[in-house]
């Protein structure tokens, strides 16, 4: 494994200087899951939740989180994202909602943290909106699924890892 880039030679945390990196198109995809009772999932999918469209609110929260990532993660660079998508898909047979996010830009640093922030915040928002009817929900499987661009090129996660049923 290579040296940790956010630590200097004395072990002090610092923001990495990316000014010499090439500007490339960078894309990252992340996923997370919110597992819940079948009755909770039915409320969401049938539009019967008293707080309204849970999936729409979670989608907007995820998009907003990607845009605010550098405010939350101390050493992340503020980025000019050109695209953020958050898709929430009910998986009825597994009693869960799958959250897929994608962040894209033309820049000098990757967007993995923004994709992860989007997925985790969408999951937290879903939990927040549904906790009154299902306190036992769990958020699982948060991970980067794919990244493209930059010197390290294209990387795809192992599809056999937990989270993919």
mmCIF file with all atom_site columns, C-alpha atoms in Angstrom:
data_model
loop_
_atom_site.group_PDB
_atom_site.id
_atom_site.type_symbol
_atom_site.label_atom_id
_atom_site.label_alt_id
_atom_site.label_comp_id
_atom_site.label_asym_id
_atom_site.label_entity_id
_atom_site.label_seq_id
_atom_site.pdbx_PDB_ins_code
_atom_site.Cartn_x
_atom_site.Cartn_y
_atom_site.Cartn_z
_atom_site.occupancy
_atom_site.B_iso_or_equiv
_atom_site.pdbx_formal_charge
_atom_site.auth_seq_id
_atom_site.auth_comp_id
_atom_site.auth_asym_id
_atom_site.auth_atom_id
_atom_site.pdbx_PDB_model_num
ATOM 1   C CA . UNK A 1 1   ? 0.000   0.000   0.000   1.00 0.00 ? 1   UNK A CA 1
ATOM 2   C CA . UNK A 1 2   ? 1.256   3.492   -0.789  1.00 0.00 ? 2   UNK A CA 1
ATOM 3   C CA . UNK A 1 3   ? 1.997   6.190   1.757   1.00 0.00 ? 3   UNK A CA 1
ATOM 4   C CA . UNK A 1 4   ? -0.977  8.029   3.236   1.00 0.00 ? 4   UNK A CA 1
ATOM 5   C CA . UNK A 1 5   ? -1.240  11.290  1.298   1.00 0.00 ? 5   UNK A CA 1
ATOM 6   C CA . UNK A 1 6   ? -2.995  13.327  3.997   1.00 0.00 ? 6   UNK A CA 1
ATOM 7   C CA . UNK A 1 7   ? -0.087  13.009  6.466   1.00 0.00 ? 7   UNK A CA 1
ATOM 8   C CA . UNK A 1 8   ? 3.202   14.855  6.191   1.00 0.00 ? 8   UNK A CA 1
ATOM 9   C CA . UNK A 1 9   ? 6.605   13.401  7.120   1.00 0.00 ? 9   UNK A CA 1
ATOM 10  C CA . UNK A 1 10  ? 5.983   14.215  10.806  1.00 0.00 ? 10  UNK A CA 1
ATOM 11  C CA . UNK A 1 11  ? 2.559   12.549  10.774  1.00 0.00 ? 11  UNK A CA 1
ATOM 12  C CA . UNK A 1 12  ? 0.587   15.813  10.783  1.00 0.00 ? 12  UNK A CA 1
ATOM 13  C CA . UNK A 1 13  ? -2.641  15.989  8.816   1.00 0.00 ? 13  UNK A CA 1
ATOM 14  C CA . UNK A 1 14  ? -2.702  18.379  5.864   1.00 0.00 ? 14  UNK A CA 1
ATOM 15  C CA . UNK A 1 15  ? -4.723  19.064  2.748   1.00 0.00 ? 15  UNK A CA 1
ATOM 16  C CA . UNK A 1 16  ? -3.021  17.573  -0.302  1.00 0.00 ? 16  UNK A CA 1
ATOM 17  C CA . UNK A 1 17  ? -1.785  20.041  -2.926  1.00 0.00 ? 17  UNK A CA 1
ATOM 18  C CA . UNK A 1 18  ? -3.455  18.991  -6.196  1.00 0.00 ? 18  UNK A CA 1
ATOM 19  C CA . UNK A 1 19  ? -2.392  22.026  -8.236  1.00 0.00 ? 19  UNK A CA 1
ATOM 20  C CA . UNK A 1 20  ? 0.105   20.010  -10.313 1.00 0.00 ? 20  UNK A CA 1
ATOM 21  C CA . UNK A 1 21  ? -2.335  17.194  -11.144 1.00 0.00 ? 21  UNK A CA 1
ATOM 22  C CA . UNK A 1 22  ? -3.856  16.976  -14.593 1.00 0.00 ? 22  UNK A CA 1
ATOM 23  C CA . UNK A 1 23  ? -7.452  18.042  -15.083 1.00 0.00 ? 23  UNK A CA 1
ATOM 24  C CA . UNK A 1 24  ? -9.376  14.938  -16.136 1.00 0.00 ? 24  UNK A CA 1
ATOM 25  C CA . UNK A 1 25  ? -12.981 13.812  -16.099 1.00 0.00 ? 25  UNK A CA 1
ATOM 26  C CA . UNK A 1 26  ? -13.508 12.091  -12.780 1.00 0.00 ? 26  UNK A CA 1
ATOM 27  C CA . UNK A 1 27  ? -16.493 9.953   -11.849 1.00 0.00 ? 27  UNK A CA 1
ATOM 28  C CA . UNK A 1 28  ? -17.276 7.998   -8.694  1.00 0.00 ? 28  UNK A CA 1
ATOM 29  C CA . UNK A 1 29  ? -20.207 5.760   -7.828  1.00 0.00 ? 29  UNK A CA 1
ATOM 30  C CA . UNK A 1 30  ? -21.185 4.640   -4.334  1.00 0.00 ? 30  UNK A CA 1
ATOM 31  C CA . UNK A 1 31  ? -23.942 2.559   -2.776  1.00 0.00 ? 31  UNK A CA 1
ATOM 32  C CA . UNK A 1 32  ? -25.649 1.992   0.560   1.00 0.00 ? 32  UNK A CA 1
ATOM 33  C CA . UNK A 1 33  ? -28.693 0.063   1.754   1.00 0.00 ? 33  UNK A CA 1
ATOM 34  C CA . UNK A 1 34  ? -31.396 0.790   4.317   1.00 0.00 ? 34  UNK A CA 1
ATOM 35  C CA . UNK A 1 35  ? -32.949 -2.405  5.626   1.00 0.00 ? 35  UNK A CA 1
ATOM 36  C CA . UNK A 1 36  ? -36.398 -2.149  7.209   1.00 0.00 ? 36  UNK A CA 1
ATOM 37  C CA . UNK A 1 37  ? -39.606 -3.929  8.083   1.00 0.00 ? 37  UNK A CA 1
ATOM 38  C CA . UNK A 1 38  ? -41.801 -4.924  5.131   1.00 0.00 ? 38  UNK A CA 1
ATOM 39  C CA . UNK A 1 39  ? -44.555 -2.645  6.460   1.00 0.00 ? 39  UNK A CA 1
ATOM 40  C CA . UNK A 1 40  ? -42.194 0.339   6.445   1.00 0.00 ? 40  UNK A CA 1
ATOM 41  C CA . UNK A 1 41  ? -41.113 -0.392  2.891   1.00 0.00 ? 41  UNK A CA 1
ATOM 42  C CA . UNK A 1 42  ? -44.778 -0.679  1.883   1.00 0.00 ? 42  UNK A CA 1
ATOM 43  C CA . UNK A 1 43  ? -45.509 2.772   3.351   1.00 0.00 ? 43  UNK A CA 1
ATOM 44  C CA . UNK A 1 44  ? -42.671 4.220   1.281   1.00 0.00 ? 44  UNK A CA 1
ATOM 45  C CA . UNK A 1 45  ? -43.450 2.438   -1.977  1.00 0.00 ? 45  UNK A CA 1
ATOM 46  C CA . UNK A 1 46  ? -47.198 3.079   -1.836  1.00 0.00 ? 46  UNK A CA 1
ATOM 47  C CA . UNK A 1 47  ? -46.800 6.765   -0.969  1.00 0.00 ? 47  UNK A CA 1
ATOM 48  C CA . UNK A 1 48  ? -48.653 6.304   2.325   1.00 0.00 ? 48  UNK A CA 1
ATOM 49  C CA . UNK A 1 49  ? -46.023 7.760   4.651   1.00 0.00 ? 49  UNK A CA 1
ATOM 50  C CA . UNK A 1 50  ? -47.466 10.719  6.549   1.00 0.00 ? 50  UNK A CA 1
ATOM 51  C CA . UNK A 1 51  ? -44.267 12.766  5.994   1.00 0.00 ? 51  UNK A CA 1
ATOM 52  C CA . UNK A 1 52  ? -44.693 12.603  2.223   1.00 0.00 ? 52  UNK A CA 1
ATOM 53  C CA . UNK A 1 53  ? -42.419 11.317  -0.527  1.00 0.00 ? 53  UNK A CA 1
ATOM 54  C CA . UNK A 1 54  ? -39.589 9.774   1.484   1.00 0.00 ? 54  UNK A CA 1
ATOM 55  C CA . UNK A 1 55  ? -37.529 8.801   -1.556  1.00 0.00 ? 55  UNK A CA 1
ATOM 56  C CA . UNK A 1 56  ? -37.710 12.286  -3.103  1.00 0.00 ? 56  UNK A CA 1
ATOM 57  C CA . UNK A 1 57  ? -36.577 13.953  0.117   1.00 0.00 ? 57  UNK A CA 1
ATOM 58  C CA . UNK A 1 58  ? -33.725 11.448  0.549   1.00 0.00 ? 58  UNK A CA 1
ATOM 59  C CA . UNK A 1 59  ? -32.642 12.052  -3.064  1.00 0.00 ? 59  UNK A CA 1
ATOM 60  C CA . UNK A 1 60  ? -32.483 15.833  -2.550  1.00 0.00 ? 60  UNK A CA 1
ATOM 61  C CA . UNK A 1 61  ? -30.605 15.370  0.742   1.00 0.00 ? 61  UNK A CA 1
ATOM 62  C CA . UNK A 1 62  ? -28.043 13.145  -0.994  1.00 0.00 ? 62  UNK A CA 1
ATOM 63  C CA . UNK A 1 63  ? -27.485 15.682  -3.758  1.00 0.00 ? 63  UNK A CA 1
ATOM 64  C CA . UNK A 1 64  ? -27.071 18.468  -1.209  1.00 0.00 ? 64  UNK A CA 1
ATOM 65  C CA . UNK A 1 65  ? -24.611 16.367  0.808   1.00 0.00 ? 65  UNK A CA 1
ATOM 66  C CA . UNK A 1 66  ? -22.383 15.767  -2.217  1.00 0.00 ? 66  UNK A CA 1
ATOM 67  C CA . UNK A 1 67  ? -22.218 19.536  -2.752  1.00 0.00 ? 67  UNK A CA 1
ATOM 68  C CA . UNK A 1 68  ? -21.322 20.116  0.935   1.00 0.00 ? 68  UNK A CA 1
ATOM 69  C CA . UNK A 1 69  ? -18.795 17.284  1.334   1.00 0.00 ? 69  UNK A CA 1
ATOM 70  C CA . UNK A 1 70  ? -15.802 19.568  1.939   1.00 0.00 ? 70  UNK A CA 1
ATOM 71  C CA . UNK A 1 71  ? -17.744 21.253  4.773   1.00 0.00 ? 71  UNK A CA 1
ATOM 72  C CA . UNK A 1 72  ? -18.101 17.867  6.498   1.00 0.00 ? 72  UNK A CA 1
ATOM 73  C CA . UNK A 1 73  ? -14.836 16.052  5.767   1.00 0.00 ? 73  UNK A CA 1
ATOM 74  C CA . UNK A 1 74  ? -11.964 18.279  6.945   1.00 0.00 ? 74  UNK A CA 1
ATOM 75  C CA . UNK A 1 75  ? -9.320  17.497  4.314   1.00 0.00 ? 75  UNK A CA 1
ATOM 76  C CA . UNK A 1 76  ? -11.587 17.263  1.251   1.00 0.00 ? 76  UNK A CA 1
ATOM 77  C CA . UNK A 1 77  ? -11.180 19.882  -1.444  1.00 0.00 ? 77  UNK A CA 1
ATOM 78  C CA . UNK A 1 78  ? -14.185 22.044  -2.333  1.00 0.00 ? 78  UNK A CA 1
ATOM 79  C CA . UNK A 1 79  ? -15.204 20.832  -5.782  1.00 0.00 ? 79  UNK A CA 1
ATOM 80  C CA . UNK A 1 80  ? -17.223 22.182  -8.678  1.00 0.00 ? 80  UNK A CA 1
ATOM 81  C CA . UNK A 1 81  ? -19.350 19.115  -9.364  1.00 0.00 ? 81  UNK A CA 1
ATOM 82  C CA . UNK A 1 82  ? -20.821 18.954  -12.840 1.00 0.00 ? 82  UNK A CA 1
ATOM 83  C CA . UNK A 1 83  ? -23.240 16.092  -12.073 1.00 0.00 ? 83  UNK A CA 1
ATOM 84  C CA . UNK A 1 84  ? -24.695 14.400  -9.008  1.00 0.00 ? 84  UNK A CA 1
ATOM 85  C CA . UNK A 1 85  ? -27.274 11.651  -9.193  1.00 0.00 ? 85  UNK A CA 1
ATOM 86  C CA . UNK A 1 86  ? -28.935 9.764   -6.359  1.00 0.00 ? 86  UNK A CA 1
ATOM 87  C CA . UNK A 1 87  ? -31.180 6.818   -7.165  1.00 0.00 ? 87  UNK A CA 1
ATOM 88  C CA . UNK A 1 88  ? -33.220 5.046   -4.499  1.00 0.00 ? 88  UNK A CA 1
ATOM 89  C CA . UNK A 1 89  ? -34.599 1.673   -5.500  1.00 0.00 ? 89  UNK A CA 1
ATOM 90  C CA . UNK A 1 90  ? -36.926 -0.347  -3.258  1.00 0.00 ? 90  UNK A CA 1
ATOM 91  C CA . UNK A 1 91  ? -35.878 -4.011  -3.191  1.00 0.00 ? 91  UNK A CA 1
ATOM 92  C CA . UNK A 1 92  ? -39.088 -5.583  -1.920  1.00 0.00 ? 92  UNK A CA 1
ATOM 93  C CA . UNK A 1 93  ? -37.743 -9.141  -1.782  1.00 0.00 ? 93  UNK A CA 1
ATOM 94  C CA . UNK A 1 94  ? -34.922 -7.996  0.531   1.00 0.00 ? 94  UNK A CA 1
ATOM 95  C CA . UNK A 1 95  ? -36.923 -5.476  2.622   1.00 0.00 ? 95  UNK A CA 1
ATOM 96  C CA . UNK A 1 96  ? -34.564 -2.641  1.823   1.00 0.00 ? 96  UNK A CA 1
ATOM 97  C CA . UNK A 1 97  ? -33.923 0.426   -0.266  1.00 0.00 ? 97  UNK A CA 1
ATOM 98  C CA . UNK A 1 98  ? -30.786 0.440   -2.383  1.00 0.00 ? 98  UNK A CA 1
ATOM 99  C CA . UNK A 1 99  ? -29.113 3.829   -2.787  1.00 0.00 ? 99  UNK A CA 1
ATOM 100 C CA . UNK A 1 100 ? -26.860 4.384   -5.801  1.00 0.00 ? 100 UNK A CA 1
ATOM 101 C CA . UNK A 1 101 ? -25.003 7.655   -6.225  1.00 0.00 ? 101 UNK A CA 1
ATOM 102 C CA . UNK A 1 102 ? -22.776 9.128   -8.902  1.00 0.00 ? 102 UNK A CA 1
ATOM 103 C CA . UNK A 1 103 ? -20.667 12.273  -8.821  1.00 0.00 ? 103 UNK A CA 1
ATOM 104 C CA . UNK A 1 104 ? -18.787 13.735  -11.772 1.00 0.00 ? 104 UNK A CA 1
ATOM 105 C CA . UNK A 1 105 ? -16.518 16.669  -12.578 1.00 0.00 ? 105 UNK A CA 1
ATOM 106 C CA . UNK A 1 106 ? -13.605 17.811  -14.674 1.00 0.00 ? 106 UNK A CA 1
ATOM 107 C CA . UNK A 1 107 ? -10.903 18.477  -12.135 1.00 0.00 ? 107 UNK A CA 1
ATOM 108 C CA . UNK A 1 108 ? -7.675  17.643  -10.360 1.00 0.00 ? 108 UNK A CA 1
ATOM 109 C CA . UNK A 1 109 ? -9.027  15.380  -7.611  1.00 0.00 ? 109 UNK A CA 1
ATOM 110 C CA . UNK A 1 110 ? -11.455 12.508  -7.324  1.00 0.00 ? 110 UNK A CA 1
ATOM 111 C CA . UNK A 1 111 ? -15.073 12.540  -6.206  1.00 0.00 ? 111 UNK A CA 1
ATOM 112 C CA . UNK A 1 112 ? -15.269 9.349   -4.141  1.00 0.00 ? 112 UNK A CA 1
ATOM 113 C CA . UNK A 1 113 ? -15.952 11.205  -0.900  1.00 0.00 ? 113 UNK A CA 1
ATOM 114 C CA . UNK A 1 114 ? -18.747 13.191  -2.520  1.00 0.00 ? 114 UNK A CA 1
ATOM 115 C CA . UNK A 1 115 ? -20.402 9.990   -3.774  1.00 0.00 ? 115 UNK A CA 1
ATOM 116 C CA . UNK A 1 116 ? -20.074 8.436   -0.305  1.00 0.00 ? 116 UNK A CA 1
ATOM 117 C CA . UNK A 1 117 ? -21.478 11.567  1.375   1.00 0.00 ? 117 UNK A CA 1
ATOM 118 C CA . UNK A 1 118 ? -24.440 11.489  -1.001  1.00 0.00 ? 118 UNK A CA 1
ATOM 119 C CA . UNK A 1 119 ? -25.172 7.802   -0.293  1.00 0.00 ? 119 UNK A CA 1
ATOM 120 C CA . UNK A 1 120 ? -24.785 8.061   3.471   1.00 0.00 ? 120 UNK A CA 1
ATOM 121 C CA . UNK A 1 121 ? -26.859 11.229  3.779   1.00 0.00 ? 121 UNK A CA 1
ATOM 122 C CA . UNK A 1 122 ? -29.635 9.807   1.615   1.00 0.00 ? 122 UNK A CA 1
ATOM 123 C CA . UNK A 1 123 ? -29.646 6.737   3.889   1.00 0.00 ? 123 UNK A CA 1
ATOM 124 C CA . UNK A 1 124 ? -29.677 8.873   7.051   1.00 0.00 ? 124 UNK A CA 1
ATOM 125 C CA . UNK A 1 125 ? -32.527 10.972  5.682   1.00 0.00 ? 125 UNK A CA 1
ATOM 126 C CA . UNK A 1 126 ? -34.550 7.877   4.865   1.00 0.00 ? 126 UNK A CA 1
ATOM 127 C CA . UNK A 1 127 ? -33.933 6.652   8.415   1.00 0.00 ? 127 UNK A CA 1
ATOM 128 C CA . UNK A 1 128 ? -34.886 10.019  9.895   1.00 0.00 ? 128 UNK A CA 1
ATOM 129 C CA . UNK A 1 129 ? -38.155 10.170  7.994   1.00 0.00 ? 129 UNK A CA 1
ATOM 130 C CA . UNK A 1 130 ? -39.153 6.604   8.902   1.00 0.00 ? 130 UNK A CA 1
ATOM 131 C CA . UNK A 1 131 ? -37.795 6.174   12.435  1.00 0.00 ? 131 UNK A CA 1
ATOM 132 C CA . UNK A 1 132 ? -41.185 6.863   14.018  1.00 0.00 ? 132 UNK A CA 1
ATOM 133 C CA . UNK A 1 133 ? -42.579 3.697   12.414  1.00 0.00 ? 133 UNK A CA 1
ATOM 134 C CA . UNK A 1 134 ? -39.423 1.532   12.386  1.00 0.00 ? 134 UNK A CA 1
ATOM 135 C CA . UNK A 1 135 ? -36.605 2.236   14.861  1.00 0.00 ? 135 UNK A CA 1
ATOM 136 C CA . UNK A 1 136 ? -34.933 -1.057  13.935  1.00 0.00 ? 136 UNK A CA 1
ATOM 137 C CA . UNK A 1 137 ? -33.853 -0.001  10.444  1.00 0.00 ? 137 UNK A CA 1
ATOM 138 C CA . UNK A 1 138 ? -30.196 -0.567  9.630   1.00 0.00 ? 138 UNK A CA 1
ATOM 139 C CA . UNK A 1 139 ? -27.903 1.198   7.211   1.00 0.00 ? 139 UNK A CA 1
ATOM 140 C CA . UNK A 1 140 ? -25.458 -1.201  5.579   1.00 0.00 ? 140 UNK A CA 1
ATOM 141 C CA . UNK A 1 141 ? -23.077 -1.663  2.708   1.00 0.00 ? 141 UNK A CA 1
ATOM 142 C CA . UNK A 1 142 ? -21.782 1.891   2.307   1.00 0.00 ? 142 UNK A CA 1
ATOM 143 C CA . UNK A 1 143 ? -18.929 1.700   -0.192  1.00 0.00 ? 143 UNK A CA 1
ATOM 144 C CA . UNK A 1 144 ? -17.404 3.066   -3.355  1.00 0.00 ? 144 UNK A CA 1
ATOM 145 C CA . UNK A 1 145 ? -18.490 0.958   -6.312  1.00 0.00 ? 145 UNK A CA 1
ATOM 146 C CA . UNK A 1 146 ? -16.422 2.547   -9.062  1.00 0.00 ? 146 UNK A CA 1
ATOM 147 C CA . UNK A 1 147 ? -14.040 5.407   -9.746  1.00 0.00 ? 147 UNK A CA 1
ATOM 148 C CA . UNK A 1 148 ? -12.729 6.746   -13.032 1.00 0.00 ? 148 UNK A CA 1
ATOM 149 C CA . UNK A 1 149 ? -10.204 9.386   -13.955 1.00 0.00 ? 149 UNK A CA 1
ATOM 150 C CA . UNK A 1 150 ? -6.909  10.649  -12.701 1.00 0.00 ? 150 UNK A CA 1
ATOM 151 C CA . UNK A 1 151 ? -3.558  8.903   -12.611 1.00 0.00 ? 151 UNK A CA 1
ATOM 152 C CA . UNK A 1 152 ? -4.910  5.726   -11.030 1.00 0.00 ? 152 UNK A CA 1
ATOM 153 C CA . UNK A 1 153 ? -7.411  5.223   -13.856 1.00 0.00 ? 153 UNK A CA 1
ATOM 154 C CA . UNK A 1 154 ? -10.526 3.060   -13.678 1.00 0.00 ? 154 UNK A CA 1
ATOM 155 C CA . UNK A 1 155 ? -11.365 0.898   -10.644 1.00 0.00 ? 155 UNK A CA 1
ATOM 156 C CA . UNK A 1 156 ? -14.464 -1.248  -10.012 1.00 0.00 ? 156 UNK A CA 1
ATOM 157 C CA . UNK A 1 157 ? -15.388 -2.874  -6.692  1.00 0.00 ? 157 UNK A CA 1
ATOM 158 C CA . UNK A 1 158 ? -15.625 -6.629  -6.345  1.00 0.00 ? 158 UNK A CA 1
ATOM 159 C CA . UNK A 1 159 ? -19.269 -7.477  -7.088  1.00 0.00 ? 159 UNK A CA 1
ATOM 160 C CA . UNK A 1 160 ? -19.192 -10.451 -4.699  1.00 0.00 ? 160 UNK A CA 1
ATOM 161 C CA . UNK A 1 161 ? -18.689 -8.269  -1.607  1.00 0.00 ? 161 UNK A CA 1
ATOM 162 C CA . UNK A 1 162 ? -21.518 -7.948  0.961   1.00 0.00 ? 162 UNK A CA 1
ATOM 163 C CA . UNK A 1 163 ? -24.321 -5.652  -0.135  1.00 0.00 ? 163 UNK A CA 1
ATOM 164 C CA . UNK A 1 164 ? -24.886 -7.313  -3.494  1.00 0.00 ? 164 UNK A CA 1
ATOM 165 C CA . UNK A 1 165 ? -27.534 -9.955  -3.043  1.00 0.00 ? 165 UNK A CA 1
#
